Coordinates of C-alpha atoms and ligand atoms in Angstrom, one line a residue:
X27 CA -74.1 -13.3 12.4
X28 CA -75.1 -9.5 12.0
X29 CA -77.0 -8.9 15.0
X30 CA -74.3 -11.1 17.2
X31 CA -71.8 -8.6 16.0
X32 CA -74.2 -5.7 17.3
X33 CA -74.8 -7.6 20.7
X34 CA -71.1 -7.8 20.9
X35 CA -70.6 -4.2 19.7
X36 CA -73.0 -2.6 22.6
X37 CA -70.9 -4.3 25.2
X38 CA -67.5 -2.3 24.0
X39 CA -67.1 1.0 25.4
X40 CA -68.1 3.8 23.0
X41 CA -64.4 5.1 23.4
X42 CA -62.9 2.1 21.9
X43 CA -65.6 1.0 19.4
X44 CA -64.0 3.2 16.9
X45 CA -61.1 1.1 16.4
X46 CA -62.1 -1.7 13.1
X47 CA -60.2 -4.2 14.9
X48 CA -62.9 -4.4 17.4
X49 CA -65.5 -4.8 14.5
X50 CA -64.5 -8.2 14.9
X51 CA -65.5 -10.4 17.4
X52 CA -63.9 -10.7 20.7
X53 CA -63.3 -12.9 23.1
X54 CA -61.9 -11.8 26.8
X55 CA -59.2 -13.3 28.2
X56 CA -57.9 -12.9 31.8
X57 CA -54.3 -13.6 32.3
X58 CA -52.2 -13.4 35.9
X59 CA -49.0 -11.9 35.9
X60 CA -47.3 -12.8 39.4
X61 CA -44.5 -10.9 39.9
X62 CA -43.3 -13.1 42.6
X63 CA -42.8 -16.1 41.3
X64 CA -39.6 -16.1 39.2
X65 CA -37.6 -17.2 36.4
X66 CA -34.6 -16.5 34.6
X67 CA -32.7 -13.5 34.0
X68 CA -32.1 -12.0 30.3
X69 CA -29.1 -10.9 28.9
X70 CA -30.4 -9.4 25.7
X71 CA -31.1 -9.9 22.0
X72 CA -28.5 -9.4 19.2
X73 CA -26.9 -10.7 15.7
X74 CA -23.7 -11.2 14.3
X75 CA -22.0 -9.7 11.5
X76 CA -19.1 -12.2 11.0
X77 CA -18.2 -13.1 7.5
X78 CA -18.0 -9.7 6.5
X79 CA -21.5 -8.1 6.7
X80 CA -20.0 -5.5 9.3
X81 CA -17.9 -4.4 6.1
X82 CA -21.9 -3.8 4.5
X83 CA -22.4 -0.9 7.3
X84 CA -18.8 -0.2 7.3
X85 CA -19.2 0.6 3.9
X86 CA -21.9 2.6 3.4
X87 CA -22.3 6.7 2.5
X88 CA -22.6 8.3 6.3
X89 CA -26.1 9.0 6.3
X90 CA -27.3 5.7 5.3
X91 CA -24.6 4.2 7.9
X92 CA -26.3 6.4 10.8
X93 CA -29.6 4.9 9.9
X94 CA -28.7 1.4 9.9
X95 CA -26.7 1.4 13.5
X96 CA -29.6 3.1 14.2
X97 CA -32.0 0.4 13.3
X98 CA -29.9 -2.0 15.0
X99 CA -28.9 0.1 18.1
X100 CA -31.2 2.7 18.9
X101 CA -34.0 2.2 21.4
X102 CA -36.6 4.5 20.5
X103 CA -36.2 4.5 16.6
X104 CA -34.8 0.5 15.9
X105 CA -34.5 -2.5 17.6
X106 CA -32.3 -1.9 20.8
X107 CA -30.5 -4.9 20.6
X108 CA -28.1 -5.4 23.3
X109 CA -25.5 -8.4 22.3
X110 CA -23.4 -8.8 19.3
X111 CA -21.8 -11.6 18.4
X112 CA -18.4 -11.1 16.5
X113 CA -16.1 -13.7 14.6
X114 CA -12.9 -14.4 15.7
X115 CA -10.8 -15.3 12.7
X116 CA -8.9 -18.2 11.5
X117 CA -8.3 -17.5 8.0
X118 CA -4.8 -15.9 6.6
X119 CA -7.0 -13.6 4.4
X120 CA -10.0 -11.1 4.1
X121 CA -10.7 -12.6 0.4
X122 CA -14.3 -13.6 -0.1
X123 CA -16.2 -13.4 3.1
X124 CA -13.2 -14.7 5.0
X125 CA -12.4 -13.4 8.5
X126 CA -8.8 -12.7 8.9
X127 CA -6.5 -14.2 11.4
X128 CA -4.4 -12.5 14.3
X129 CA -1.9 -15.3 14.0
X130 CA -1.6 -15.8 10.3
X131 CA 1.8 -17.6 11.0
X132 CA 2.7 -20.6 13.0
X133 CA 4.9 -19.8 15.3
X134 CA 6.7 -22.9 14.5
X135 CA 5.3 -25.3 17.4
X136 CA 2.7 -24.9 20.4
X137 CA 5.5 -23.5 22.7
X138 CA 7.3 -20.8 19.8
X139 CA 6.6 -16.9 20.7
X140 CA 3.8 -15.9 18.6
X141 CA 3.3 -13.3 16.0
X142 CA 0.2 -11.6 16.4
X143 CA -1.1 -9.3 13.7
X144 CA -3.8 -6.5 14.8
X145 CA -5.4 -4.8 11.4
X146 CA -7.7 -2.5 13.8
X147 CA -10.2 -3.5 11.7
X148 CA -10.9 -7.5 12.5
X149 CA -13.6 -7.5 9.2
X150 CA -15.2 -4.5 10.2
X151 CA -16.7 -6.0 13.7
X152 CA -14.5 -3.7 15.8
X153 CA -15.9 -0.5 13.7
X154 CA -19.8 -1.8 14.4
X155 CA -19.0 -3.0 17.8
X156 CA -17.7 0.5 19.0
X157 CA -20.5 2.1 17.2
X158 CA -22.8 -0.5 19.4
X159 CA -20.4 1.3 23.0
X160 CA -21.9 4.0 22.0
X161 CA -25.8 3.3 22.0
X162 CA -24.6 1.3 25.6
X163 CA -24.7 -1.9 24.2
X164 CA -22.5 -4.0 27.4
X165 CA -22.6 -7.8 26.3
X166 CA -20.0 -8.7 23.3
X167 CA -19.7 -12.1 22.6
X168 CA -16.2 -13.4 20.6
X169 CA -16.7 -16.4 19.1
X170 CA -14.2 -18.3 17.4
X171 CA -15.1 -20.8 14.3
X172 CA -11.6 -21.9 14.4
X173 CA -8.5 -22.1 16.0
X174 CA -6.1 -21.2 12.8
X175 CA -5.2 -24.5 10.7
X176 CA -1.8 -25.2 11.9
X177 CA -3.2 -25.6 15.6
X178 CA -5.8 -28.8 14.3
X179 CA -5.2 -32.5 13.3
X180 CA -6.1 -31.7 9.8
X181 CA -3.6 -28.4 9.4
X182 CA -6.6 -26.4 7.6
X183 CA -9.2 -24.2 9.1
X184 CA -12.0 -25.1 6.6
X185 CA -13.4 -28.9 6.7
X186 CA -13.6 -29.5 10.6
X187 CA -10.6 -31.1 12.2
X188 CA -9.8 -31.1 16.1
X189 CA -7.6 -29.1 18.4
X190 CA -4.8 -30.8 18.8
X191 CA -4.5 -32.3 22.5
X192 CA -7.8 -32.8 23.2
X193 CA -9.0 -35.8 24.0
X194 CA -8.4 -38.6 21.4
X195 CA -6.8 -35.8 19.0
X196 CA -2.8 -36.0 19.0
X197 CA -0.3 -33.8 16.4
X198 CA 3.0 -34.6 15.8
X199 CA 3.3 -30.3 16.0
X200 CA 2.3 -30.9 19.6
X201 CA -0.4 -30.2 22.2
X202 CA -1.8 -26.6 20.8
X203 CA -4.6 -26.3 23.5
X204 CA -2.7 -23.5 25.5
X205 CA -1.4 -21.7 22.5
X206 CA -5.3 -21.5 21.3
X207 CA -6.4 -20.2 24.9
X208 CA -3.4 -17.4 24.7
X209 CA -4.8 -16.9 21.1
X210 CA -7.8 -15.8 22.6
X211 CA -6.7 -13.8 25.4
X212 CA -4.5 -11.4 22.6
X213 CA -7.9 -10.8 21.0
X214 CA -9.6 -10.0 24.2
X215 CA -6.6 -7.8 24.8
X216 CA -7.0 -6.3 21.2
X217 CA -10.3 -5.2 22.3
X218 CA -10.2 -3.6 25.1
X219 CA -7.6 -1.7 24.4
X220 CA -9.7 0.1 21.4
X221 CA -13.0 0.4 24.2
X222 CA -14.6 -2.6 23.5
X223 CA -14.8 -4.9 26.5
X224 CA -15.5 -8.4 25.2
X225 CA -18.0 -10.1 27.8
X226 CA -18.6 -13.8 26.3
X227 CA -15.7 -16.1 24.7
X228 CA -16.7 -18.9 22.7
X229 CA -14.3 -21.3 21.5
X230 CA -16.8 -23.5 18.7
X231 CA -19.2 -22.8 16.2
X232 CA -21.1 -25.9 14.9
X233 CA -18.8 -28.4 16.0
X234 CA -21.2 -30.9 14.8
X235 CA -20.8 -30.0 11.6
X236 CA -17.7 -30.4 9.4
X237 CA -17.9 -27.1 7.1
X238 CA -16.3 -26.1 4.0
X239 CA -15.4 -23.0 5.4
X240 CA -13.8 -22.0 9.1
X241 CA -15.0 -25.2 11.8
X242 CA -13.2 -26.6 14.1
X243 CA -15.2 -30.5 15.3
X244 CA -15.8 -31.4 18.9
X245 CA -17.9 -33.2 21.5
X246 CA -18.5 -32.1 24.9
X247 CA -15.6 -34.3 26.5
X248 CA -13.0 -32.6 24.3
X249 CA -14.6 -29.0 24.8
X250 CA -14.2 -29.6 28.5
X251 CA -10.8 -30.4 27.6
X252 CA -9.8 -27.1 26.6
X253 CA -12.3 -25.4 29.0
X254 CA -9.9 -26.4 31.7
X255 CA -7.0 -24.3 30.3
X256 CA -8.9 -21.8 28.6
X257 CA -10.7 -20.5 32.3
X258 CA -6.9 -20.2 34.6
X259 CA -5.5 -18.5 31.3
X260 CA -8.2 -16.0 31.5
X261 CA -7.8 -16.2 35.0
X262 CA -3.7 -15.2 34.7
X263 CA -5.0 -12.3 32.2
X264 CA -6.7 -11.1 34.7
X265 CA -9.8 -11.4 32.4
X266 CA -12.2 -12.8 34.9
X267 CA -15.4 -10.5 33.9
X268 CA -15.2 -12.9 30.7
X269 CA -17.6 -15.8 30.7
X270 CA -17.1 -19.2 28.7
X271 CA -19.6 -20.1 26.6
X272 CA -20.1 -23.4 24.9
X273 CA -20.8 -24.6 22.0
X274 CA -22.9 -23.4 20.0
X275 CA -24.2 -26.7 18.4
X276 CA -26.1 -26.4 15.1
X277 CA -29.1 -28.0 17.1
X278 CA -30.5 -28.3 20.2
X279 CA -30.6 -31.7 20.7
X280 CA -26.9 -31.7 19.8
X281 CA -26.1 -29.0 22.4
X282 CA -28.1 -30.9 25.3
X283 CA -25.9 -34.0 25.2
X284 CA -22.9 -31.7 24.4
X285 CA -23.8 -30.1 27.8
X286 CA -24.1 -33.6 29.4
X287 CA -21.0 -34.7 28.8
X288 CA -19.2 -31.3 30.1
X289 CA -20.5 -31.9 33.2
X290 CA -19.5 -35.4 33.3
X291 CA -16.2 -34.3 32.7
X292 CA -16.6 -31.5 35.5
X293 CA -16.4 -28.4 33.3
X294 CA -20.2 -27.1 33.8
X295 CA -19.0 -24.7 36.7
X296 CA -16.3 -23.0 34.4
X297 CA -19.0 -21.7 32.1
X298 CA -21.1 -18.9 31.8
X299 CA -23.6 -20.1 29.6
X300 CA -24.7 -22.8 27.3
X301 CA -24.8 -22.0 23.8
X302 CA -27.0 -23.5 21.1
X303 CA -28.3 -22.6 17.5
X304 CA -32.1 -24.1 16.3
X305 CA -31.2 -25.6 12.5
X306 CA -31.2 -29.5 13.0
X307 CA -33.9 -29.0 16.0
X308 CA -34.7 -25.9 17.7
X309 CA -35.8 -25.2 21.8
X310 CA -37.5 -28.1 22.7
X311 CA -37.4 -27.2 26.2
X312 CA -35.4 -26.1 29.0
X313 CA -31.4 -27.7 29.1
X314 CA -30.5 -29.5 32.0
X315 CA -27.8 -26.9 33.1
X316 CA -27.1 -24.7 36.3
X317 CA -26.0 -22.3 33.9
X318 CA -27.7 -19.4 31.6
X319 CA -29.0 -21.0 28.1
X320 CA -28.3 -18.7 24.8
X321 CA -29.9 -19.6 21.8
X322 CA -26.6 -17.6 19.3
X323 CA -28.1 -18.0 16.2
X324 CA -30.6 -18.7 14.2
X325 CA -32.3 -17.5 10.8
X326 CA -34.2 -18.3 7.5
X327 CA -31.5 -18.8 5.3
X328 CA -33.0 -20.1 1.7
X329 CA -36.3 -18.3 2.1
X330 CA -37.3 -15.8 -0.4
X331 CA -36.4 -12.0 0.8
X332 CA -39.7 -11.0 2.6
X333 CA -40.8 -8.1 4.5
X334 CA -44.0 -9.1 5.8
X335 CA -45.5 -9.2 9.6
X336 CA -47.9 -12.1 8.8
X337 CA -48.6 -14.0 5.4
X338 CA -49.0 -17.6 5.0
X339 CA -46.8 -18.2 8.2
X340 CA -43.9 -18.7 6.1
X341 CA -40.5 -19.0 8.2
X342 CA -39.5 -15.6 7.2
X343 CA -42.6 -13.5 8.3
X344 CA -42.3 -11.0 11.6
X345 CA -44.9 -12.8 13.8
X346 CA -43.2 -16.3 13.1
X347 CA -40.4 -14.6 14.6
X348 CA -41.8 -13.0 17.7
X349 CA -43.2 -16.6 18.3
X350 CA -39.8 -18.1 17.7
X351 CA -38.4 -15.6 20.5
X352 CA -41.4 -16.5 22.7
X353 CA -40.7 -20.3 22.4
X354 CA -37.0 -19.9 23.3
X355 CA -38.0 -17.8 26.0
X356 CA -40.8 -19.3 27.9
X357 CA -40.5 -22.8 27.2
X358 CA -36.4 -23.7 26.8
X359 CA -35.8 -21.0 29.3
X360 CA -33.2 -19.3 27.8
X361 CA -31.7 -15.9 28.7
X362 CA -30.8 -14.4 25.1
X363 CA -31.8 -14.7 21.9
X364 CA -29.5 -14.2 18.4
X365 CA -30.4 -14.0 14.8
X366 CA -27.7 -14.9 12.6
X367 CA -26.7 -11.8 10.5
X368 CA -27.8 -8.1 11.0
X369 CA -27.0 -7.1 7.1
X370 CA -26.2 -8.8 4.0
X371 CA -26.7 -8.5 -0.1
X372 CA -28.9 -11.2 -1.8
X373 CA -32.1 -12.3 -1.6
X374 CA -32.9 -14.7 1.1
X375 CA -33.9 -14.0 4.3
X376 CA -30.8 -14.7 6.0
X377 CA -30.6 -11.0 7.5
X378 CA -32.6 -8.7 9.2
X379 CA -32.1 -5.6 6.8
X380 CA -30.7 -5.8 3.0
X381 CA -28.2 -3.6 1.7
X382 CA -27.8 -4.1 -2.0
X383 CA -25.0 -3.7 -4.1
X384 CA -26.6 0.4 -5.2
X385 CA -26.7 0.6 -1.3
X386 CA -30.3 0.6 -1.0
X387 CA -31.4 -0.5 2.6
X388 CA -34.7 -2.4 3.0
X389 CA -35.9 -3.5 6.7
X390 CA -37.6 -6.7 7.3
X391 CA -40.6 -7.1 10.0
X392 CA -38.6 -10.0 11.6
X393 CA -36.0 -6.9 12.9
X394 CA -39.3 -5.5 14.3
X395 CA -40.3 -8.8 16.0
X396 CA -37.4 -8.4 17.7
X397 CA -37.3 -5.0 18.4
X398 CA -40.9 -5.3 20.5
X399 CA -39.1 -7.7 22.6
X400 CA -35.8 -6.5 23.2
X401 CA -36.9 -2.6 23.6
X402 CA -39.0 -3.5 26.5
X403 CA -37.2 -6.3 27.9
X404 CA -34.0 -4.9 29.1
X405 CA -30.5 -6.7 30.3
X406 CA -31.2 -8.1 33.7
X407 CA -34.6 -8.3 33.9
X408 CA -36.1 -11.4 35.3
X409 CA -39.5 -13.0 33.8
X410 CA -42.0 -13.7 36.1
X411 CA -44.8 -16.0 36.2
X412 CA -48.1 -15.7 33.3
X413 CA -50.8 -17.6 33.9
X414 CA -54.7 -18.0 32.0
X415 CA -56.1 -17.9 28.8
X416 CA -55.0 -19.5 25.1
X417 CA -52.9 -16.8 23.9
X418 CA -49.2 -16.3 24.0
X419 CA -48.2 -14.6 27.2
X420 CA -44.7 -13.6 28.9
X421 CA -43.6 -11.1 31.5
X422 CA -41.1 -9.4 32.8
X423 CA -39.7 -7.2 35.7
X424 CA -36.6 -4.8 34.3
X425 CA -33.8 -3.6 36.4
X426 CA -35.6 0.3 35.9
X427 CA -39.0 -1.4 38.2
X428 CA -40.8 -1.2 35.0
X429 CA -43.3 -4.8 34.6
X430 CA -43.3 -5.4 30.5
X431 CA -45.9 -7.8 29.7
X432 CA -46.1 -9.6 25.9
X433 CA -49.2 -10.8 24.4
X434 CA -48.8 -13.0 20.7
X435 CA -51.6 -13.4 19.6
X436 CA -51.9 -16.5 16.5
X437 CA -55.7 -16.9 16.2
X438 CA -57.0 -14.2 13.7
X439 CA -60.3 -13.1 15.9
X440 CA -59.6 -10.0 18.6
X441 CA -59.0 -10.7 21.8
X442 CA -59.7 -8.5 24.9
X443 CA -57.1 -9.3 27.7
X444 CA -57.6 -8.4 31.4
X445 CA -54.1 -8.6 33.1
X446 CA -54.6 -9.3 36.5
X447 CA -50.8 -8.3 38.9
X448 CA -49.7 -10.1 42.0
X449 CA -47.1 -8.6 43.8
X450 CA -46.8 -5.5 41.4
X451 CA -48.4 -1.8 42.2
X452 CA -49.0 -0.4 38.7
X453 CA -50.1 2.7 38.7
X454 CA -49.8 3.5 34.6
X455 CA -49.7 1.6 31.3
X456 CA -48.9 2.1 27.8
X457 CA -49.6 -0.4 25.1
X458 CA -47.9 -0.7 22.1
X459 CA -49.3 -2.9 19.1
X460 CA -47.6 -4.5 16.1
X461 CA -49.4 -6.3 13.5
X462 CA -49.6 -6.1 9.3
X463 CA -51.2 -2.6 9.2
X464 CA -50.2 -1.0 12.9
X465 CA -46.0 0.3 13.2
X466 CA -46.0 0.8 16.7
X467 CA -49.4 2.4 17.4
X468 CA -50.0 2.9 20.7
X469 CA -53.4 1.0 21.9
X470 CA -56.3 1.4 23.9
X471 CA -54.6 -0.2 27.2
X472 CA -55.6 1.1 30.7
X473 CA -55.2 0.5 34.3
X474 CA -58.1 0.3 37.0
X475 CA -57.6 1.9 40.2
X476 CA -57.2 -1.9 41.7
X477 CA -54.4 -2.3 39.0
X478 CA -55.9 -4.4 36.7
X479 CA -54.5 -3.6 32.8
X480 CA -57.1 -4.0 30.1
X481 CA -56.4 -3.7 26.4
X482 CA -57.2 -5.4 22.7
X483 CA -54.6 -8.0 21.2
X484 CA -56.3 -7.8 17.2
X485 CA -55.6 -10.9 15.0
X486 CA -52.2 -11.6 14.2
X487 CA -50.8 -9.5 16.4
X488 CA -47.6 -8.7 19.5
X489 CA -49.0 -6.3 22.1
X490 CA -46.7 -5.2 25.0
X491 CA -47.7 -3.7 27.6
X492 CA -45.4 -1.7 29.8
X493 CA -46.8 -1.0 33.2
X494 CA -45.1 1.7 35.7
X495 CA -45.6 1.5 39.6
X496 CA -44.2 -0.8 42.4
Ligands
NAG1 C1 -31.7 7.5 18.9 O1 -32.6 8.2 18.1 C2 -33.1 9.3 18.7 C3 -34.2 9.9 17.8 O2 -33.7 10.1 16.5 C4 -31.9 10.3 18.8 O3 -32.4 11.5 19.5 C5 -30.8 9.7 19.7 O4 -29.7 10.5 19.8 C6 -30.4 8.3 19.1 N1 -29.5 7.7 20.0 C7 -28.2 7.6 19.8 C8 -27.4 6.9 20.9 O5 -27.7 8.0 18.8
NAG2 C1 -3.4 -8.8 37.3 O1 -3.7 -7.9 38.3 C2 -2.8 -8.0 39.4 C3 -3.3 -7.2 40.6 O2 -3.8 -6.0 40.1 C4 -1.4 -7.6 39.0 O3 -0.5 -7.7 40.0 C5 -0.9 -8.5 37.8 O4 0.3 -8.0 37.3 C6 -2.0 -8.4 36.7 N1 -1.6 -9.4 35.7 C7 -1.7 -9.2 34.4 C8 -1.3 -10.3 33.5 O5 -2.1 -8.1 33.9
NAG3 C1 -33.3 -21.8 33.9 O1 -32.1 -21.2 33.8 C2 -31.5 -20.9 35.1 C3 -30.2 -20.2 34.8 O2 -30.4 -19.0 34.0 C4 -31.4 -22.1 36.0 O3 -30.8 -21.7 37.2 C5 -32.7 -22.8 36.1 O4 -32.5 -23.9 36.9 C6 -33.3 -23.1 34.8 N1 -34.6 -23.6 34.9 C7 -35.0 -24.7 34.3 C8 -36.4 -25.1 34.5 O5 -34.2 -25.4 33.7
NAG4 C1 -48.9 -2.4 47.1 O1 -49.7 -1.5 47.9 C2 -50.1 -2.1 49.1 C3 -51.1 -1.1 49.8 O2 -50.5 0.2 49.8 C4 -48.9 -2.4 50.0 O3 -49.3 -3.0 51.2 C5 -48.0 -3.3 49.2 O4 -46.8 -3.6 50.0 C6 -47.7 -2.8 47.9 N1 -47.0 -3.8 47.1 C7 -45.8 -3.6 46.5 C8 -45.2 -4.8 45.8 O5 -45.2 -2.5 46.5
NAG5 C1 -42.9 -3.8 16.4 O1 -43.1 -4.1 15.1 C2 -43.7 -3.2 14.3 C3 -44.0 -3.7 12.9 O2 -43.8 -5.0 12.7 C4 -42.9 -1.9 14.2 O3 -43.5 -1.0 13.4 C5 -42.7 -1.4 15.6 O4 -41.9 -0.3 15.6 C6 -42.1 -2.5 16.5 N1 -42.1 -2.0 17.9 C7 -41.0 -1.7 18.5 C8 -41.0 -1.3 19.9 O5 -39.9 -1.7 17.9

């Protein structure tokens, strides 16, 4: 084994061989990026903070604030996410975690003049999401959990219960489907007019699952349902930079019939993307859809609080996360990826950074998984084609003509990668590795004078490269 090591040694260039990661063994592997074969085009990466966690940030001594917006926001010291997903409330109080409505009372019946409440506040979302304007964050998606209580067939907002008038679901208060989408506009409205200019409305949140707290039930027929009123009303608001989203299943499986029957029922064209969370079964491939895919949320929500980049595998390390991302990505096609909550107390890893009750703020490498994609691949930038070798490889072309190429490696030896690029001119690279011991060290890549990028992917480890040119 010794003397293999040396044979293997003599063949890496003295420059590199100081590096212990290339003590190991290496394989090379060549892989083909081909900028001119084409996928889809990203939106982003994000969280929410619904339930209350913006009120975490919110808060916090100004100092430690700053450094948290920063870890979410910022793109050269945190994560750059670029989507946040905020909860529209149902509930007639901020008790608890509860969000609060805008419509606490009924306005009598479906047709009566509402009374909309605006607290400037809405749980603290409206704070982080103008905090989020200023870092140039452009995609905010609302997302109701419910419509308020006395607009569903069971007069409560917790414990699912339908809209009443869709499909199959008849009150004796009356049709409430239009009264819901004006609901929804007035938020929109609330929004904008304090600078936040909401992008993506959702209507449902796990309406597969009847919850204790705010959920609203549905199947695909009745969500096209309201789909049809909801898209003229935003029409009439002259709100037509919004996109629909739906629904936001708890599993994938769940969402892909949910999408089936909206286009049976001729509603697919009114939306701007399909929406789906990974708990009962994750991206198990692309969604039959002429429409983007989101996955909205997604998290380890019973695992033990863990900061680690790569353990035993467990579901809360950062490299299970960047491979999550990857899956979602490259196989199921989709266009943005969520976690579910940015901040929260307790000890779990149901957030990306914990703030305690003494305000302490610790960081978890699954925010850094995410950061070394969403840094590098920007809003609007279109994958493109990776082809050769075992490992874990993606690719894609940014708006700014920058190529950002993603390497996972899940084997524990070193691998050498020779990037081959079709239809790309690069004329510089930089590398930048994460693993267990490196935060964001650059690497060893380079660039021949035919444009071929050559760099290490260690054990265990994300490399992206980001390569300059035409
Ligand atoms: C991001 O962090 C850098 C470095 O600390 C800082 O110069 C920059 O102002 C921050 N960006 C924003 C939008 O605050
Ligand atoms: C929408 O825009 C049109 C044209 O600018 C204007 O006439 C109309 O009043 C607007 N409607 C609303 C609801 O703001
Ligand atoms: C991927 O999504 C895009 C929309 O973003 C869609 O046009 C395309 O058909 C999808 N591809 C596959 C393989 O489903
Ligand atoms: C790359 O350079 C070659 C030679 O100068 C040129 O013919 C080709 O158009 C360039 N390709 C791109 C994508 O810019
Ligand atoms: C990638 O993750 C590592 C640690 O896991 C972190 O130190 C580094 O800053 C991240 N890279 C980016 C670009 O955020």
């Amino acid at each position: 084994m010794y003397s293999l090591q040396l044979i293997v040694l003599s063949a890496i260039p003295l420059a590199m061989s100081a590096s212990p990661q290339l003590l190991a063994r290496q394989s090379t592997t060549s892989i083909t990026v081909n900028t001119e074969k084409t996928y889809q085009t990203m939106d982003g990466f994000g969280f929410s903070e619904a339930f209350q966690r913006a009120n975490l940030i919110v808060s916090l001594p100004a100092d430690k604030q700053k450094s948290v917006i920063d870890l979410l926001f910022n793109t050269t010291t945190g994560a750059g996410f670029t989507i946040l997903r905020n909860g529209i409330g149902s509930s007639p109080d901020s008790s608890s975690d509860h969000m609060n409505t805008i419509e606490p009372k009924s306005p009598g019946s479906p047709s009566g003049t509402p009374n909309y409440v605006w607290d400037g506040k809405d749980s603290g979302q409206l704070w982080v999401s103008q905090q989020a304007v200023k870092y140039g964050v452009k995609t905010f998606y609302a997302n109701a959990w419910s419509a308020p209580g006395y607009m569903k067939t069971n007069n409560n907002e917790n414990n699912g219960g339908y809209l009443c008038g869709v499909s199959g679901q008849t009150c004796s208060s009356g049709d409430w489907k239009q009264a819901f989408a004006n609901y929804l506009v007035q938020y929109i409205q609330y929004y904008q007019a304090a600078g936040v200019s909401i992008t993506h409305l959702g209507f449902l949140n796990e309406p597969d699952y009847s919850a204790s707290y705010a959920s609203m039930q549905s199947s695909g027929t009745q969500a096209a349902d309201f789909i049809k009123v909801l898209s003229p009303t935003l029409k009439a608001a002259n709100l037509t930079d919004v996109g629909i989203t739906c629904c936001d299943a708890e599993g994938w499986s769940t969402q892909v019939s949910m999408t089936q029957q909206i286009k049976s029922a001729g509603a697919e064209s009114l939306l701007s993307a399909i929406t789906s969370h990974s708990y009962t079964s994750g991206p198990s491939g692309p969604i039959s859809t002429s429409r983007k895919v989101w996955q909205t949320e997604y998290g380890d929500l019973n695992g033990a609080w863990t900061t680690a980049w790569h353990g035993s595998g467990g579901a809360g390390e950062g490299l299970t996360w960047a491979n999550n991302i990857y899956n979602a990505i490259v196989n199921a096609n989709c266009s943005a990826y969520l976690y579910w909550v940015a901040t929260q107390g307790g000890s779990t890893n149901e957030k990306l950074i914990q703030i305690d009750s003494s305000n302490n703020v610790a960081v978890s490498k699954r925010l850094w998984a995410f950061a070394n994609w969403s840094r590098f691949v920007r809003p609007g930038a279109v994958r493109v084609q990776t082809q050769g070798g075992s490992l874990k490889t993606s690719a894609f072309k940014n708006v700014d003509g920058t190529l950002a190429v993603q390497v996972i490696n899940t084997g524990s030896s070193a691998a050498s990668v020779s990037i081959a690029l079709q239809g790309f001119n690069g004329t510089a690279v930089a590398g930048w590795i994460t693993d267990n011991t490196h935060d964001l060290s650059s690497t060893t890549a380079q660039i021949s004078s035919t444009g071929t990028v050559t760099g290490s992917v260690p054990g265990y480890a994300m490399v992206s490269f980001v390569v300059s040119g035409s």
